[in-house]
Each structure stands twice: as C-alpha cells, then as structure tokens.
Short mmCIF file of N, CA and C in Angstrom, two decimals:
data_model
loop_
_atom_site.label_atom_id
_atom_site.label_comp_id
_atom_site.label_asym_id
_atom_site.label_seq_id
_atom_site.Cartn_x
_atom_site.Cartn_y
_atom_site.Cartn_z
N MET A 150 -25.32 -20.11 11.14
CA MET A 150 -24.91 -20.02 9.63
C MET A 150 -24.71 -18.65 9.18
N THR A 151 -23.66 -18.49 8.44
CA THR A 151 -23.32 -17.22 7.86
C THR A 151 -23.23 -17.27 6.29
N THR A 152 -23.53 -16.25 5.80
CA THR A 152 -23.40 -16.30 4.19
C THR A 152 -22.19 -15.45 3.84
N HIS A 153 -21.27 -15.80 2.99
CA HIS A 153 -20.07 -15.22 2.64
C HIS A 153 -20.04 -15.11 1.08
N GLU A 154 -20.02 -13.82 0.68
CA GLU A 154 -19.85 -13.51 -0.76
C GLU A 154 -18.32 -13.47 -1.27
N LEU A 155 -18.10 -14.32 -2.14
CA LEU A 155 -16.59 -14.39 -2.58
C LEU A 155 -16.54 -14.16 -4.13
N ARG A 156 -15.42 -13.51 -4.47
CA ARG A 156 -15.08 -13.37 -5.91
C ARG A 156 -14.46 -14.53 -6.32
N THR A 157 -14.85 -15.01 -7.57
CA THR A 157 -14.26 -16.26 -8.05
C THR A 157 -13.96 -15.85 -9.70
N TRP A 158 -12.58 -16.27 -10.01
CA TRP A 158 -12.15 -16.25 -11.43
C TRP A 158 -12.99 -16.93 -12.34
N PRO A 159 -13.24 -16.55 -13.59
CA PRO A 159 -14.29 -17.37 -14.62
C PRO A 159 -13.82 -18.71 -14.63
N HIS A 160 -12.34 -19.25 -14.72
CA HIS A 160 -12.19 -20.62 -14.93
C HIS A 160 -12.58 -21.50 -13.73
N ALA A 161 -12.37 -20.97 -12.62
CA ALA A 161 -12.98 -21.63 -11.36
C ALA A 161 -14.52 -21.68 -11.34
N TYR A 162 -14.99 -20.48 -11.60
CA TYR A 162 -16.48 -20.46 -11.67
C TYR A 162 -17.15 -21.51 -12.59
N THR A 163 -16.63 -21.48 -13.83
CA THR A 163 -17.05 -22.53 -14.76
C THR A 163 -16.90 -24.05 -14.12
N ALA A 164 -15.79 -24.19 -13.64
CA ALA A 164 -15.52 -25.65 -13.28
C ALA A 164 -16.56 -26.07 -11.96
N VAL A 165 -16.83 -25.04 -11.05
CA VAL A 165 -17.89 -25.20 -10.09
C VAL A 165 -19.16 -25.41 -10.69
N ALA A 166 -19.61 -24.62 -11.75
CA ALA A 166 -20.98 -24.59 -12.20
C ALA A 166 -21.00 -25.94 -12.97
N GLU A 167 -19.98 -26.58 -13.50
CA GLU A 167 -20.11 -27.85 -14.32
C GLU A 167 -19.87 -29.10 -13.33
N GLY A 168 -19.79 -28.81 -12.24
CA GLY A 168 -19.58 -29.85 -11.23
C GLY A 168 -18.21 -30.51 -11.21
N ARG A 169 -17.18 -29.95 -11.86
CA ARG A 169 -15.82 -30.54 -11.86
C ARG A 169 -15.02 -30.15 -10.64
N LYS A 170 -15.35 -28.94 -10.01
CA LYS A 170 -14.58 -28.46 -8.95
C LYS A 170 -15.67 -28.32 -7.78
N THR A 171 -15.32 -29.34 -6.73
CA THR A 171 -16.36 -29.27 -5.48
C THR A 171 -15.76 -28.81 -4.16
N PHE A 172 -14.59 -28.10 -4.24
CA PHE A 172 -14.00 -27.60 -3.15
C PHE A 172 -13.47 -26.06 -3.40
N GLU A 173 -13.12 -25.39 -2.41
CA GLU A 173 -12.57 -24.13 -2.49
C GLU A 173 -11.42 -23.96 -1.48
N VAL A 174 -10.37 -23.50 -1.90
CA VAL A 174 -9.12 -23.18 -0.96
C VAL A 174 -9.14 -21.89 -0.81
N ARG A 175 -9.11 -21.55 0.38
CA ARG A 175 -9.23 -20.11 1.00
C ARG A 175 -8.45 -20.04 2.26
N ARG A 176 -7.95 -18.76 2.49
CA ARG A 176 -7.47 -18.57 3.76
C ARG A 176 -8.84 -18.31 4.62
N ASN A 177 -8.67 -18.90 5.92
CA ASN A 177 -9.89 -18.70 6.77
C ASN A 177 -10.04 -17.42 7.54
N ASP A 178 -9.92 -16.26 6.73
CA ASP A 178 -9.94 -15.02 7.44
C ASP A 178 -11.33 -14.34 7.77
N ARG A 179 -12.23 -15.14 7.40
CA ARG A 179 -13.75 -14.79 7.58
C ARG A 179 -14.38 -15.69 8.63
N GLY A 180 -13.66 -16.63 9.15
CA GLY A 180 -14.21 -17.50 10.29
C GLY A 180 -15.31 -18.45 9.61
N PHE A 181 -14.88 -18.92 8.45
CA PHE A 181 -15.74 -20.02 7.77
C PHE A 181 -16.03 -21.13 8.78
N ALA A 182 -17.18 -21.63 8.70
CA ALA A 182 -17.66 -22.81 9.43
C ALA A 182 -18.48 -23.79 8.65
N VAL A 183 -18.49 -25.02 9.04
CA VAL A 183 -19.43 -25.97 8.40
C VAL A 183 -20.93 -25.55 8.60
N GLY A 184 -21.69 -25.45 7.50
CA GLY A 184 -23.13 -25.08 7.53
C GLY A 184 -23.27 -23.63 6.93
N ASP A 185 -22.06 -22.92 6.81
CA ASP A 185 -22.19 -21.51 6.12
C ASP A 185 -22.51 -21.68 4.83
N VAL A 186 -22.75 -20.72 4.10
CA VAL A 186 -23.16 -20.67 2.74
C VAL A 186 -22.14 -19.71 1.88
N LEU A 187 -21.76 -20.17 0.76
CA LEU A 187 -20.71 -19.27 0.06
C LEU A 187 -21.55 -18.93 -1.16
N VAL A 188 -21.58 -17.60 -1.45
CA VAL A 188 -22.02 -17.11 -2.65
C VAL A 188 -20.96 -16.72 -3.63
N LEU A 189 -20.65 -17.67 -4.54
CA LEU A 189 -19.33 -17.46 -5.45
C LEU A 189 -19.84 -16.63 -6.64
N ARG A 190 -19.29 -15.38 -6.67
CA ARG A 190 -19.62 -14.35 -7.64
C ARG A 190 -18.55 -14.47 -8.66
N GLU A 191 -18.79 -14.50 -9.99
CA GLU A 191 -17.78 -14.53 -11.13
C GLU A 191 -17.20 -13.09 -11.21
N TRP A 192 -15.95 -13.06 -11.25
CA TRP A 192 -15.05 -11.81 -11.37
C TRP A 192 -14.23 -11.84 -12.56
N ALA A 193 -14.32 -10.95 -13.40
CA ALA A 193 -13.45 -10.91 -14.71
C ALA A 193 -12.70 -9.60 -14.79
N THR A 194 -11.56 -9.60 -15.27
CA THR A 194 -10.87 -8.52 -15.55
C THR A 194 -10.75 -8.22 -17.16
N LEU A 195 -11.13 -7.19 -17.62
CA LEU A 195 -11.17 -6.81 -19.05
C LEU A 195 -10.37 -5.44 -19.12
N ALA A 196 -9.27 -5.43 -19.96
CA ALA A 196 -8.49 -4.13 -20.05
C ALA A 196 -8.08 -3.54 -18.81
N GLY A 197 -7.75 -4.52 -17.97
CA GLY A 197 -7.18 -4.08 -16.64
C GLY A 197 -8.20 -3.60 -15.64
N VAL A 198 -9.37 -3.74 -15.87
CA VAL A 198 -10.47 -3.41 -15.05
C VAL A 198 -11.36 -4.51 -14.59
N GLY A 199 -11.40 -4.76 -13.42
CA GLY A 199 -12.15 -6.02 -12.66
C GLY A 199 -13.65 -5.53 -12.41
N ALA A 200 -14.40 -6.67 -12.73
CA ALA A 200 -15.84 -6.22 -12.32
C ALA A 200 -16.56 -7.70 -12.26
N TYR A 201 -17.79 -7.50 -11.51
CA TYR A 201 -18.64 -8.83 -11.46
C TYR A 201 -19.27 -9.04 -12.88
N THR A 202 -19.51 -10.23 -13.22
CA THR A 202 -20.18 -10.55 -14.50
C THR A 202 -21.54 -10.67 -14.41
N GLY A 203 -21.99 -10.79 -13.21
CA GLY A 203 -23.55 -11.01 -13.05
C GLY A 203 -23.94 -12.33 -12.65
N ARG A 204 -22.96 -13.39 -12.86
CA ARG A 204 -23.30 -14.78 -12.59
C ARG A 204 -22.78 -15.12 -11.15
N ALA A 205 -23.70 -15.84 -10.44
CA ALA A 205 -23.22 -16.33 -9.14
C ALA A 205 -23.80 -17.78 -8.88
N LEU A 206 -23.19 -18.55 -7.94
CA LEU A 206 -23.57 -19.69 -7.52
C LEU A 206 -23.51 -19.78 -6.04
N GLN A 207 -24.37 -20.57 -5.48
CA GLN A 207 -24.46 -20.74 -3.92
C GLN A 207 -24.15 -22.15 -3.62
N ARG A 208 -23.20 -22.33 -2.57
CA ARG A 208 -22.64 -23.68 -2.27
C ARG A 208 -22.58 -23.61 -0.66
N ASP A 209 -22.88 -24.74 -0.26
CA ASP A 209 -22.87 -25.12 1.32
C ASP A 209 -21.43 -25.37 1.84
N VAL A 210 -20.88 -24.85 2.89
CA VAL A 210 -19.65 -25.44 3.46
C VAL A 210 -20.03 -26.72 4.23
N THR A 211 -19.36 -27.81 3.72
CA THR A 211 -19.66 -29.13 4.22
C THR A 211 -18.44 -29.65 5.02
N TYR A 212 -17.29 -29.09 4.85
CA TYR A 212 -16.00 -29.63 5.38
C TYR A 212 -15.08 -28.58 5.40
N LEU A 213 -14.08 -28.46 6.61
CA LEU A 213 -13.03 -27.58 6.65
C LEU A 213 -11.84 -28.40 6.98
N ILE A 214 -10.65 -27.92 6.44
CA ILE A 214 -9.45 -28.56 6.86
C ILE A 214 -8.44 -27.49 7.18
N ASP A 215 -7.67 -27.71 8.19
CA ASP A 215 -6.59 -26.84 8.70
C ASP A 215 -5.26 -27.40 7.91
N LEU A 216 -4.66 -26.65 7.01
CA LEU A 216 -3.61 -27.19 6.42
C LEU A 216 -2.22 -26.82 7.02
N THR A 217 -2.35 -26.09 8.09
CA THR A 217 -1.14 -25.54 8.87
C THR A 217 -0.26 -26.81 9.24
N PRO A 218 -0.80 -27.93 9.75
CA PRO A 218 0.13 -28.98 10.27
C PRO A 218 0.86 -29.64 8.93
N PHE A 219 0.36 -29.51 7.84
CA PHE A 219 0.86 -29.91 6.65
C PHE A 219 1.89 -29.07 6.03
N GLY A 220 2.17 -27.91 6.65
CA GLY A 220 3.30 -27.10 6.08
C GLY A 220 2.80 -25.99 4.93
N CYS A 221 1.56 -25.96 4.86
CA CYS A 221 0.87 -25.04 3.94
C CYS A 221 0.89 -23.48 4.66
N PRO A 222 1.45 -22.62 4.24
CA PRO A 222 1.53 -21.25 4.80
C PRO A 222 0.13 -20.63 4.75
N GLU A 223 -0.31 -19.79 5.70
CA GLU A 223 -1.58 -19.02 5.65
C GLU A 223 -1.46 -18.29 4.29
#
C-alpha cells in the first residue's frame, strides 16, 4: 500500500466531500494500485497564486481502469 498526496481543485474537492464524486481520473504516472490511499488536498488559486487551503480528504483506491484501449490519450 502506498499513500499518494494529490492536489484537488475546490469544485472537485467539494463534490468528493459531499459524496457526489466517487472517482478520480488521473494519468497513472505514480503507479497507482488497488489498495493505495489518496490524500486529496484542496488547492486554490487567488490572484494568480496557488496554495493549499488546509482541507484534505483520504480515500482508498478500490478500482483502476486502463482507458488506452478506448482511445483516451495519456
């Protein structure tokens, strides 16, 4: 099991926190695997400067799909 810290935009963070978004679409450039943990850290931009807001959620990876056969580019 590996823990991955990821930046998440406020609208997506809120949707995950409210239970409306139960998936994450990402390039698998970190070797994600079922059983890994995602720490989704809210990231916002104000006046052109990005920073973490201090809010974070933890979610388990329960399923992975390779979209390449479906014509989705990396």
